[in-house]
PDB file of C-alpha atoms in Angstrom:
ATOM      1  CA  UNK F  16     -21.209  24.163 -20.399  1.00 40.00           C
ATOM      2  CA  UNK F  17     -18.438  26.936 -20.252  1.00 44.00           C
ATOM      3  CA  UNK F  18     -15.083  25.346 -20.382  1.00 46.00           C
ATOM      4  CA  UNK F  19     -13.229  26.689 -16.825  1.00 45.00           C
ATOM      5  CA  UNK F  20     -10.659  29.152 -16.951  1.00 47.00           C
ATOM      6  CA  UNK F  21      -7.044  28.224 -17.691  1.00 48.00           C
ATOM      7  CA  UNK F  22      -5.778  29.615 -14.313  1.00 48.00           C
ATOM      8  CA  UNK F  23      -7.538  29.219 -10.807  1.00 73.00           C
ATOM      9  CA  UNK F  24      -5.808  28.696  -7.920  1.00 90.00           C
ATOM     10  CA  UNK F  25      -4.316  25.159  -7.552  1.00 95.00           C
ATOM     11  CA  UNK F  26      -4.176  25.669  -3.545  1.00 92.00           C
ATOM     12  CA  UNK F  27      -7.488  26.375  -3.222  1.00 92.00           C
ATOM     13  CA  UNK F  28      -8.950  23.753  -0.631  1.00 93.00           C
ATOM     14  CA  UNK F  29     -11.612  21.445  -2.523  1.00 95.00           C
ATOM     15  CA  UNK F  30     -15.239  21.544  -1.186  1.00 93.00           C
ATOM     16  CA  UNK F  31     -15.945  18.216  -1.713  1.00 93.00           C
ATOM     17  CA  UNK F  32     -14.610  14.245  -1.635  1.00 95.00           C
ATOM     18  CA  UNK F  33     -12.309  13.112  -3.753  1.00 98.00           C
ATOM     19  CA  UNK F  34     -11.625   9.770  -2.300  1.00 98.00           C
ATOM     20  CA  UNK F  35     -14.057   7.610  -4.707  1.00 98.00           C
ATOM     21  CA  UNK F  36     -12.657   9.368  -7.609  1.00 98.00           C
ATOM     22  CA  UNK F  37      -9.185   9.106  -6.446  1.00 98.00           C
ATOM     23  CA  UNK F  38     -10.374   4.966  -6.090  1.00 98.00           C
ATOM     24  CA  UNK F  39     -11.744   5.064  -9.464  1.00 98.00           C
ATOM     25  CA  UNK F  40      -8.547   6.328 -11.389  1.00 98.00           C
ATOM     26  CA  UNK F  41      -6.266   3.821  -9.826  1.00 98.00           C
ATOM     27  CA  UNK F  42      -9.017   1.155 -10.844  1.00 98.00           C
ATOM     28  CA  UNK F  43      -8.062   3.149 -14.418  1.00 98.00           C
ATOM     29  CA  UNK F  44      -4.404   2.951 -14.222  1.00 98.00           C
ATOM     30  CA  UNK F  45      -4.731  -1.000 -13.035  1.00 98.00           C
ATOM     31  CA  UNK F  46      -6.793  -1.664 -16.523  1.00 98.00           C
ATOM     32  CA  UNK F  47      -3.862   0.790 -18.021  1.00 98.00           C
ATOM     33  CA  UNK F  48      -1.027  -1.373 -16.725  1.00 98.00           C
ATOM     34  CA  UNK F  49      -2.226  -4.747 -17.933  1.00 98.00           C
ATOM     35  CA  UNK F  50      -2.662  -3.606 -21.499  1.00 98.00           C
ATOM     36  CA  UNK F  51       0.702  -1.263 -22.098  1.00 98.00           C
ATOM     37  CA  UNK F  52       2.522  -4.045 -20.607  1.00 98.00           C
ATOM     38  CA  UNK F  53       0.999  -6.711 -22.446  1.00 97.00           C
ATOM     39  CA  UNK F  54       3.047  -5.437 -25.319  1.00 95.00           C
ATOM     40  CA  UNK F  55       6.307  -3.832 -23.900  1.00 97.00           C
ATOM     41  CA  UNK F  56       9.523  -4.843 -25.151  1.00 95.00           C
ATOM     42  CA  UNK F  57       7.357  -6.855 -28.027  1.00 94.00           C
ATOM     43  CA  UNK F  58       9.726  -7.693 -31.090  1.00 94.00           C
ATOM     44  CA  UNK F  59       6.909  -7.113 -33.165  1.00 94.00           C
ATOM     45  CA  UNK F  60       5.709  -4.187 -31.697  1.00 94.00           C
ATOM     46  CA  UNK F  61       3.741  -1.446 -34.200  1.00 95.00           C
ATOM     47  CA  UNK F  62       5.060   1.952 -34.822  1.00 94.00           C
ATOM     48  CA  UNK F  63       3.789   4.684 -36.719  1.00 93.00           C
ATOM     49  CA  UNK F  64       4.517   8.466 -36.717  1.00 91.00           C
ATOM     50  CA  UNK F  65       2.357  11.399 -36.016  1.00 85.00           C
ATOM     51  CA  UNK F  66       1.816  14.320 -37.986  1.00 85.00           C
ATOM     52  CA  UNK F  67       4.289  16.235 -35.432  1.00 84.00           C
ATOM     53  CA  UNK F  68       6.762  13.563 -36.405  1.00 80.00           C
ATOM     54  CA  UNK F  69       6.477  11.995 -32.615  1.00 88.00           C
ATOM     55  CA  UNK F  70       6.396   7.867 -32.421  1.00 92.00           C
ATOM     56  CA  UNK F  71       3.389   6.424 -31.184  1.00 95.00           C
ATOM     57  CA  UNK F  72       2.964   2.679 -30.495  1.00 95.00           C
ATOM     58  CA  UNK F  73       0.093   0.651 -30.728  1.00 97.00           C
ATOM     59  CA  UNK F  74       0.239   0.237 -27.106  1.00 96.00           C
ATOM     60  CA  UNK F  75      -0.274   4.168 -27.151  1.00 96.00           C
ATOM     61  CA  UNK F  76      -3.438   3.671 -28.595  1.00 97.00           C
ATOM     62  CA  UNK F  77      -4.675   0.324 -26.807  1.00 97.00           C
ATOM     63  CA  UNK F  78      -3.727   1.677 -23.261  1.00 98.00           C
ATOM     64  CA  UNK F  79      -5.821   4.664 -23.844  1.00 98.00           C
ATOM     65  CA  UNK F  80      -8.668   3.197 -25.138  1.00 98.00           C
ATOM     66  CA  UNK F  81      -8.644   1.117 -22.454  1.00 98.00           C
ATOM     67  CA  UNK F  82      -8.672   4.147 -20.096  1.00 98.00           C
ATOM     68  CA  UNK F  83     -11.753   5.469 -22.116  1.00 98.00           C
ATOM     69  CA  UNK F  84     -13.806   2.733 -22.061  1.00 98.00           C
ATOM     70  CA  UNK F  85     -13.553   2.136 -18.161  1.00 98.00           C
ATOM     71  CA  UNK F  86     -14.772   6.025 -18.203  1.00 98.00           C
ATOM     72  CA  UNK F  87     -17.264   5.326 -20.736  1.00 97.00           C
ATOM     73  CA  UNK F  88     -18.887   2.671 -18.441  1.00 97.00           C
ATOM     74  CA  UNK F  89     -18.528   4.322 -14.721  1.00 97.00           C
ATOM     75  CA  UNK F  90     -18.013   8.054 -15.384  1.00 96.00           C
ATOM     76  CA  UNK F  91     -19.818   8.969 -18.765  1.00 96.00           C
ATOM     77  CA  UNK F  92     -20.909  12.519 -17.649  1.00 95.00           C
ATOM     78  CA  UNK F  93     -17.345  13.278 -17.377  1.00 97.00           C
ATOM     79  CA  UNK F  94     -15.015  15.257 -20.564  1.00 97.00           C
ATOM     80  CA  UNK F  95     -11.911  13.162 -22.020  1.00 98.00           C
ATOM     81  CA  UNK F  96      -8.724  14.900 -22.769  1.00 97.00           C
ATOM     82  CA  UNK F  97      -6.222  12.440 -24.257  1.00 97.00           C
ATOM     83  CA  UNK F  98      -3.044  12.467 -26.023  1.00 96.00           C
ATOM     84  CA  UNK F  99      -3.713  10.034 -28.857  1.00 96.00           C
ATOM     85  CA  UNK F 100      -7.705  10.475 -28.776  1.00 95.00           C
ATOM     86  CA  UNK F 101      -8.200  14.076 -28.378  1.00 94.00           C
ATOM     87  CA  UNK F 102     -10.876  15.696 -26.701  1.00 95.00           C
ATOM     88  CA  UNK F 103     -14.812  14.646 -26.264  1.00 92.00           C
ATOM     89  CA  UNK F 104     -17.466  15.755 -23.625  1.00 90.00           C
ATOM     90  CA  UNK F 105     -16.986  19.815 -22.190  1.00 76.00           C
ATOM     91  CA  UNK F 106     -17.786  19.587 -18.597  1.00 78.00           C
ATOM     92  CA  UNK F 107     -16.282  20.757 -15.068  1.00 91.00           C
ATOM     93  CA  UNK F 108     -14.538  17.945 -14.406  1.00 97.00           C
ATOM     94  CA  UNK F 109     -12.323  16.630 -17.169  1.00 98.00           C
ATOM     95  CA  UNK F 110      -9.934  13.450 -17.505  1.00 98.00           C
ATOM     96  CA  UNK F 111      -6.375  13.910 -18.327  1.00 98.00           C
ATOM     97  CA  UNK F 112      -4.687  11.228 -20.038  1.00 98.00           C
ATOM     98  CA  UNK F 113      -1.548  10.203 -21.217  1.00 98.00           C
ATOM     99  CA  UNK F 114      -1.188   6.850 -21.744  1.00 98.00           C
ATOM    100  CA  UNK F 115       2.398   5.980 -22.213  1.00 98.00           C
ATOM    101  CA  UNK F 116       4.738   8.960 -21.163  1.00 97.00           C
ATOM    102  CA  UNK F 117       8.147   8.691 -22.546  1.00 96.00           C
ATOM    103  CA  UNK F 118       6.784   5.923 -26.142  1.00 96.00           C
ATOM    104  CA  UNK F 119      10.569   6.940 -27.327  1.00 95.00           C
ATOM    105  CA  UNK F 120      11.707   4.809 -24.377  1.00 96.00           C
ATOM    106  CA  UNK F 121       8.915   2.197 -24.477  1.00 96.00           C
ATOM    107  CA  UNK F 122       9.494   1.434 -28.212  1.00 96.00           C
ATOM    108  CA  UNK F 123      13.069   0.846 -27.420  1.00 96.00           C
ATOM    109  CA  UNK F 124      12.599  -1.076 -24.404  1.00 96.00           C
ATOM    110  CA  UNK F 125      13.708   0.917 -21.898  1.00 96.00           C
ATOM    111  CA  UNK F 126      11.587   0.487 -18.479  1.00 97.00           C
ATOM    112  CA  UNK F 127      10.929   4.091 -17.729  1.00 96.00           C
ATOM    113  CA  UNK F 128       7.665   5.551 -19.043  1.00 98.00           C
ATOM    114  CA  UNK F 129       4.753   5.765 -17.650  1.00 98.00           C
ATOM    115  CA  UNK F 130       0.599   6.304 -17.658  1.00 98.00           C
ATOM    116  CA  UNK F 131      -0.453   9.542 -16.703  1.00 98.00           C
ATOM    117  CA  UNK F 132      -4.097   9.975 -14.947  1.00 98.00           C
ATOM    118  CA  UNK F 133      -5.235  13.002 -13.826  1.00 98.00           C
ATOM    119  CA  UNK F 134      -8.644  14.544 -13.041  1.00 98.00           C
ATOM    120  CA  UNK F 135      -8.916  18.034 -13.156  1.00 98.00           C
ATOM    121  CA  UNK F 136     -12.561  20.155 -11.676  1.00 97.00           C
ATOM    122  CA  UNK F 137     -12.849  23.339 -12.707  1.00 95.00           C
ATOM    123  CA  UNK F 138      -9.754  23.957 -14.313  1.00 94.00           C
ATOM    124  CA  UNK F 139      -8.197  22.705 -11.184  1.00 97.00           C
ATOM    125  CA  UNK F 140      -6.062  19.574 -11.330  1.00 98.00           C
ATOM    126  CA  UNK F 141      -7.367  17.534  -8.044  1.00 98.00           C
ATOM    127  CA  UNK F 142      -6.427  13.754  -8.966  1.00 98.00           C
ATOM    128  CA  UNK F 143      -3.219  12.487 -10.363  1.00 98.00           C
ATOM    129  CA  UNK F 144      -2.206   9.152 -11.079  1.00 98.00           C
ATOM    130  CA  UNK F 145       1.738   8.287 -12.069  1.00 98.00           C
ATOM    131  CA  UNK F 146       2.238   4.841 -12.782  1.00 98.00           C
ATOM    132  CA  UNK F 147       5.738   2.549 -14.030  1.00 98.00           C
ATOM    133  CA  UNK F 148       4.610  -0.711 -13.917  1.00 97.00           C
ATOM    134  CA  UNK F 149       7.619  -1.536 -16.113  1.00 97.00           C
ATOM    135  CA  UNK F 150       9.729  -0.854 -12.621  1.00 96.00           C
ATOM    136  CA  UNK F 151       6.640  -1.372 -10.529  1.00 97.00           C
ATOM    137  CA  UNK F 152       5.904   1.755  -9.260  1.00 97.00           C
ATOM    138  CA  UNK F 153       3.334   4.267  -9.200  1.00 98.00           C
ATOM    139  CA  UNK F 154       2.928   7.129  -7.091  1.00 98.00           C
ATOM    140  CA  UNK F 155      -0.721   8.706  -6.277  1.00 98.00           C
ATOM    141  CA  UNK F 156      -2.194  12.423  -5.104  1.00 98.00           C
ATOM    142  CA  UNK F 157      -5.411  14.005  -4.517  1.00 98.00           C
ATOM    143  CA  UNK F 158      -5.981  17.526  -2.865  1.00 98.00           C
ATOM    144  CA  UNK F 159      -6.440  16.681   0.542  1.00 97.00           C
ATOM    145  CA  UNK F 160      -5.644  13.459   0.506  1.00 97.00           C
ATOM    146  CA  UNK F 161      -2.095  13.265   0.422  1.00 98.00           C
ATOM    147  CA  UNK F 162       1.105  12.353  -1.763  1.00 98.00           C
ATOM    148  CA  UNK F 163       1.394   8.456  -1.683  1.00 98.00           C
ATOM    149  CA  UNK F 164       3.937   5.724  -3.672  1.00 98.00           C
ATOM    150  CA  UNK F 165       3.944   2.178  -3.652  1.00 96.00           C
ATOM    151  CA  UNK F 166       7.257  -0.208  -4.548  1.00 88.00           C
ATOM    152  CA  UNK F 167       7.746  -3.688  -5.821  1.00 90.00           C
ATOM    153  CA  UNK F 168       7.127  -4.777  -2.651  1.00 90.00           C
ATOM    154  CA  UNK F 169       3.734  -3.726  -2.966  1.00 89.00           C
ATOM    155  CA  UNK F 170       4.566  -1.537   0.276  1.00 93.00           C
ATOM    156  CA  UNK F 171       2.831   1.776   0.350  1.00 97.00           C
ATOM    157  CA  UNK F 172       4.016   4.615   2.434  1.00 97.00           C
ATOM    158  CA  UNK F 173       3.571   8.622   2.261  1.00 98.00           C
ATOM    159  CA  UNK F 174       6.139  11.002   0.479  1.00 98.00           C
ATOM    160  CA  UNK F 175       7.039  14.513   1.116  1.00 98.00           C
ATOM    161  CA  UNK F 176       9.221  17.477  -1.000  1.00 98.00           C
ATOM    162  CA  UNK F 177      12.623  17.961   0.819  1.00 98.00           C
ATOM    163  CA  UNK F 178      13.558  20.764   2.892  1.00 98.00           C
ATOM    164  CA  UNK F 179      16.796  21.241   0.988  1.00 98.00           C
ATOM    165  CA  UNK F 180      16.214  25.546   1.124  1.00 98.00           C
ATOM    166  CA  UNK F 181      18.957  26.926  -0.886  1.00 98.00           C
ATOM    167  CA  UNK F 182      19.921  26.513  -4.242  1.00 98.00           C
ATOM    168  CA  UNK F 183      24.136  25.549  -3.820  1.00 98.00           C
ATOM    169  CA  UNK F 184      22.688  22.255  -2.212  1.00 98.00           C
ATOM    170  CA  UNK F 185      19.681  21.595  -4.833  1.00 98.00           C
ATOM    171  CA  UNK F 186      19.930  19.340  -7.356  1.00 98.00           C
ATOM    172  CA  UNK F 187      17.866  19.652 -10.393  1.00 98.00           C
ATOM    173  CA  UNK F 188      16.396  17.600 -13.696  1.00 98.00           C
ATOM    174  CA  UNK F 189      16.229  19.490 -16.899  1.00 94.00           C
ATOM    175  CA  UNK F 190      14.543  16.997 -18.750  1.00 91.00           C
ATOM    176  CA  UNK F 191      16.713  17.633 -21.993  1.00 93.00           C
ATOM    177  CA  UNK F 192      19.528  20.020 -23.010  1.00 94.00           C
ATOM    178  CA  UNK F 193      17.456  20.343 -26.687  1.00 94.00           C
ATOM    179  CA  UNK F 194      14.507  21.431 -25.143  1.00 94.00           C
ATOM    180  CA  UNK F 195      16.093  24.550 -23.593  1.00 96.00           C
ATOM    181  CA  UNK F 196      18.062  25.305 -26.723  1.00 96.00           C
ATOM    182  CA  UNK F 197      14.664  25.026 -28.611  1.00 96.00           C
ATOM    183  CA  UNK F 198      13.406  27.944 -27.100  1.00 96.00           C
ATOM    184  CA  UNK F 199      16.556  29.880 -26.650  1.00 96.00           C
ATOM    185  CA  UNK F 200      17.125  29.396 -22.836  1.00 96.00           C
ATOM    186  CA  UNK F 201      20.320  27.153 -23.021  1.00 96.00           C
ATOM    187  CA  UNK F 202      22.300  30.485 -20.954  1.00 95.00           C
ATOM    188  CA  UNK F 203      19.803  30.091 -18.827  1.00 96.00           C
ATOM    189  CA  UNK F 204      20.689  25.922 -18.413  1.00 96.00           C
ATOM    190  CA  UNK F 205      24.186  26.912 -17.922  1.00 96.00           C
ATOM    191  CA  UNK F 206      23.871  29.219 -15.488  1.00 95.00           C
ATOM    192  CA  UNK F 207      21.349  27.101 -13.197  1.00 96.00           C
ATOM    193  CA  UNK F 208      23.578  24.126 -13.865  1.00 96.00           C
ATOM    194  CA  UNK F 209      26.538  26.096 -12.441  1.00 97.00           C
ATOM    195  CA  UNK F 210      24.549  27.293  -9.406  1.00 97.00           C
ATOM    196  CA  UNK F 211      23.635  23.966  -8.064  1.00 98.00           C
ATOM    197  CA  UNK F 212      25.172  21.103  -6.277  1.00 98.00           C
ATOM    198  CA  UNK F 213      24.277  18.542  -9.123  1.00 97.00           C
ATOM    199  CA  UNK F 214      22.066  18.378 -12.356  1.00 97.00           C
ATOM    200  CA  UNK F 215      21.032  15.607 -14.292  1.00 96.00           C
ATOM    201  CA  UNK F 216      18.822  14.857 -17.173  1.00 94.00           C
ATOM    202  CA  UNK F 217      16.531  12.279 -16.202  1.00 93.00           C
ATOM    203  CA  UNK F 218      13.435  12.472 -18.569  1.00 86.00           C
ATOM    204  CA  UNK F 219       9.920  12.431 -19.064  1.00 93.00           C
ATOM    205  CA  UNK F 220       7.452  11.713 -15.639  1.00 97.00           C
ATOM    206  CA  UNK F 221      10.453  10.295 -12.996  1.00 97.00           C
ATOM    207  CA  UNK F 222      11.919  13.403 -12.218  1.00 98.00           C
ATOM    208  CA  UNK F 223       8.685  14.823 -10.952  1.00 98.00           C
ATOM    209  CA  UNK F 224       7.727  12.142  -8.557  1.00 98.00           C
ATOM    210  CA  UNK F 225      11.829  11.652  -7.449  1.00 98.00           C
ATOM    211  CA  UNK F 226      11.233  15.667  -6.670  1.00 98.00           C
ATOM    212  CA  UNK F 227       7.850  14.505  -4.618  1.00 98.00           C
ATOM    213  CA  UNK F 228       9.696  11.990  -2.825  1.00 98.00           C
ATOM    214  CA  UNK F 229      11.905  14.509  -1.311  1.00 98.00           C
ATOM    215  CA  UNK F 230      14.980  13.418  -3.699  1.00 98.00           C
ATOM    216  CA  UNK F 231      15.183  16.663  -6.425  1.00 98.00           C
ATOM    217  CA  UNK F 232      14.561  20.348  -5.621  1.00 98.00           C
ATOM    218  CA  UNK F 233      13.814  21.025  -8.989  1.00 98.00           C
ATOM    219  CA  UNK F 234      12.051  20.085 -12.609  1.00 98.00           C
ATOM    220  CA  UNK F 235      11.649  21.770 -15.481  1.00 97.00           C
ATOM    221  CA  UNK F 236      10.925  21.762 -19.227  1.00 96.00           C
ATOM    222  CA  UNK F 237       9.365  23.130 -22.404  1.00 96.00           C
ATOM    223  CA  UNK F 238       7.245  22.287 -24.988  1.00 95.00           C
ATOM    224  CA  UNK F 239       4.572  20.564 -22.628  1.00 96.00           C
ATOM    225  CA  UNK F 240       1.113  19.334 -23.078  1.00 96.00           C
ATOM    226  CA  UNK F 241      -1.463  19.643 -20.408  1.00 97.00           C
ATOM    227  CA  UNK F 242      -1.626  15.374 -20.743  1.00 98.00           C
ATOM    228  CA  UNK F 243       2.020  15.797 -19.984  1.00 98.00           C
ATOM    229  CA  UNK F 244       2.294  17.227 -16.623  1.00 98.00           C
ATOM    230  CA  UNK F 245      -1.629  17.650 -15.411  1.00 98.00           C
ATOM    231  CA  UNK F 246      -1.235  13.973 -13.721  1.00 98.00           C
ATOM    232  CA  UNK F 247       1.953  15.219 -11.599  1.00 98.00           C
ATOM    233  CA  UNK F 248       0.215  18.513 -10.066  1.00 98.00           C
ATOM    234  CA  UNK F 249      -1.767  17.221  -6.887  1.00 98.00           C
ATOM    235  CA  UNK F 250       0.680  14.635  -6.418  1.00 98.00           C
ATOM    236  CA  UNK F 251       3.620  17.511  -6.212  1.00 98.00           C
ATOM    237  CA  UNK F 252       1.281  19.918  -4.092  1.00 98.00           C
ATOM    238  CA  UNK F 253       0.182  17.320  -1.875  1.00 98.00           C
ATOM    239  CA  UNK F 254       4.000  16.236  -1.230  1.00 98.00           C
ATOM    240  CA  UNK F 255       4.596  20.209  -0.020  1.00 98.00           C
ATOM    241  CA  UNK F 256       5.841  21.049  -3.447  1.00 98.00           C
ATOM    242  CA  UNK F 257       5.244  23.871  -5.469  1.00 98.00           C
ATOM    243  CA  UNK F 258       4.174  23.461  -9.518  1.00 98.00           C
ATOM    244  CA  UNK F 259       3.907  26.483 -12.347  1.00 98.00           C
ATOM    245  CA  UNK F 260       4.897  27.371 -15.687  1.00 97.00           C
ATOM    246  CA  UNK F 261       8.412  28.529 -16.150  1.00 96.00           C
ATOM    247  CA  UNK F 262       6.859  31.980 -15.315  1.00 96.00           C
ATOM    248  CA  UNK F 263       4.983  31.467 -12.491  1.00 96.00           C
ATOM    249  CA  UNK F 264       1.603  31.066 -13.537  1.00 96.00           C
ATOM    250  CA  UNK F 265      -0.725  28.090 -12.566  1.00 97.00           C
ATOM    251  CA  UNK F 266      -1.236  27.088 -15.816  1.00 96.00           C
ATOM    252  CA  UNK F 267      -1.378  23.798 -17.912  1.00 96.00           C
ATOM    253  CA  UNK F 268      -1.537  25.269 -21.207  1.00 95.00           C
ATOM    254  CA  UNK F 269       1.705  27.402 -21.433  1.00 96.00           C
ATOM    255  CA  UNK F 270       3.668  24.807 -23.123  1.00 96.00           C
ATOM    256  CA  UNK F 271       6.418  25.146 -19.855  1.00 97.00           C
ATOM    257  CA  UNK F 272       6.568  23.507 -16.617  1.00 97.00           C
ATOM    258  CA  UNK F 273       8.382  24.385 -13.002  1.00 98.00           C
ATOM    259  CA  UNK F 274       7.923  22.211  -9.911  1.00 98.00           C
ATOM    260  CA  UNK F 275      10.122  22.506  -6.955  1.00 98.00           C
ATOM    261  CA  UNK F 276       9.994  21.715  -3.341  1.00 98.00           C
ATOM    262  CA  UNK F 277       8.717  25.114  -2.615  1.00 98.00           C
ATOM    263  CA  UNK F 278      11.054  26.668  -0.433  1.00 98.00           C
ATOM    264  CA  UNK F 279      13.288  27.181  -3.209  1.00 98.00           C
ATOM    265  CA  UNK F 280      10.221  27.958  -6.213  1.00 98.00           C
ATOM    266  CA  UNK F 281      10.963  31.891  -5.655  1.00 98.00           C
ATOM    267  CA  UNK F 282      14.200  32.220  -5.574  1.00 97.00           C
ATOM    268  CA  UNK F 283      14.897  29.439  -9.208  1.00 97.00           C
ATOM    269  CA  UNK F 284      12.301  31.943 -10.598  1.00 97.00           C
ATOM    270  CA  UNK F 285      14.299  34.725  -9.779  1.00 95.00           C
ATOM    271  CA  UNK F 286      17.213  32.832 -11.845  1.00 93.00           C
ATOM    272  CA  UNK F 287      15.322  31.857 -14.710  1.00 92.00           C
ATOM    273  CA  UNK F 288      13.609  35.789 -14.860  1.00 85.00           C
ATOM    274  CA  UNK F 289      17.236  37.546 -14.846  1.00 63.00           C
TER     275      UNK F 289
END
């Protein structure tokens, strides 16, 4: 089949249910828990770098393989995109994976990364799983459906984006000051970090779902991979939020990444455009 187009509309109501699929990956990112922390914080743990010259762990590649073979036995019409397996099947709907989020903090034991989930029909993300176990929390979205979290407590409740609407009162996650100087936008750092109330640089996945739960107005970065940030998408929309590329576009291949609460997504794109 035709791979989908990189940009559709990620508002567009879906004409379907998502709920058994929506049951399925948290089934996924249960099976993903028990093996990446199986081996967390392991003295002995094995480390080996990539090509890029990124860590992975061997709980990189168990977790994910774990993922696959759940798919493999209850979903094997559907296409595979992960980080540390690549690509197989070419079909409408495709799984997104990333199975540990942040390995630089997971090799050093240091609680927050995560497993990213996502399912994504015709080039629309529609499912997205976030989950910490290391701090016990995940957070859960599906168009439709809602933006959901659960705590340590086991407690589940909704979440929504805040209604924080201008930017002196925002505060914002940059993920990293390299990544902006990487790509020649560290003005543009400054001058956002000067125009809100406070920024911070918390990392990887968090930021995202602290922005769903109505607790930043803003998260960006660069040098993304659609495994990175396809998981957070319905989870963000579905909390009132709005998600792009640093441009604008609905995109998961640009390499960038904007979410916001919405009522603010204009007017930091008007900042980051001057």
């Amino acid at each position: 089949m035709t791979p989908p187009p990189p940009s559709t509309d990620w508002n567009a109501p879906y004409d379907g249910d998502l709920r058994d699929d929506l049951a399925f990956a948290l089934r996924l990112a249960d099976a993903a828990d028990r093996v990446s922390m199986e081996r967390f914080d392991a003295a002995d743990l094995e480390i080996s770098t990539k090509a890029d010259a990124t860590h992975v762990t061997e709980a990189d590649l168990a977790t994910e393989r774990a993922i696959r073979e759940l798919l493999a036995r209850e979903q094997p019409a559907d296409g595979i995109l992960g980080e540390e397996y690549g690509t197989s099947g070419n079909t409408r709907r495709q799984w997104i994976i990333d199975p540990i989020d942040g390995t630089a903090n997971y090799l050093k034991g240091i609680p927050m990364w995560a497993t990213l989930i996502a399912l994504v029909i015709d080039g629309v993300p529609r499912v997205g799983i976030v989950s910490q176990p290391a701090i016990s929390r995940r957070w859960w979205g599906a168009t439709g459906e809602g933006a959901w979290t659960c705590g340590p407590d086991g407690s589940t409740r909704s979440i929504r984006a805040s209604t924080v609407a201008t930017i002196d009162e925002s505060s914002i996650s940059f993920q990293s000051i390299g990544q902006w100087d990487a790509v020649g936008r560290t003005d543009d750092l400054l001058r956002l970090s000067r125009a809100v109330w406070r920024d911070r640089g918390y990392g990887d996945a968090w930021p995202y779902m602290l922005l769903a739960e109505g607790r930043l107005e803003f998260v960006a970065e660069f040098g993304v991979r659609e495994y990175d940030i396809a998981a957070h998408v319905p989870i963000i929309l579905e909390a009132g939020g709005r998600f792009t590329d640093i441009d604008g576009a609905e995109r998961l291949d640009s390499r960038s990444s904007l979410a916001t609460n919405g009522i603010l997504h204009d007017s930091f794109l008007g900042m980051l455009q001057t």
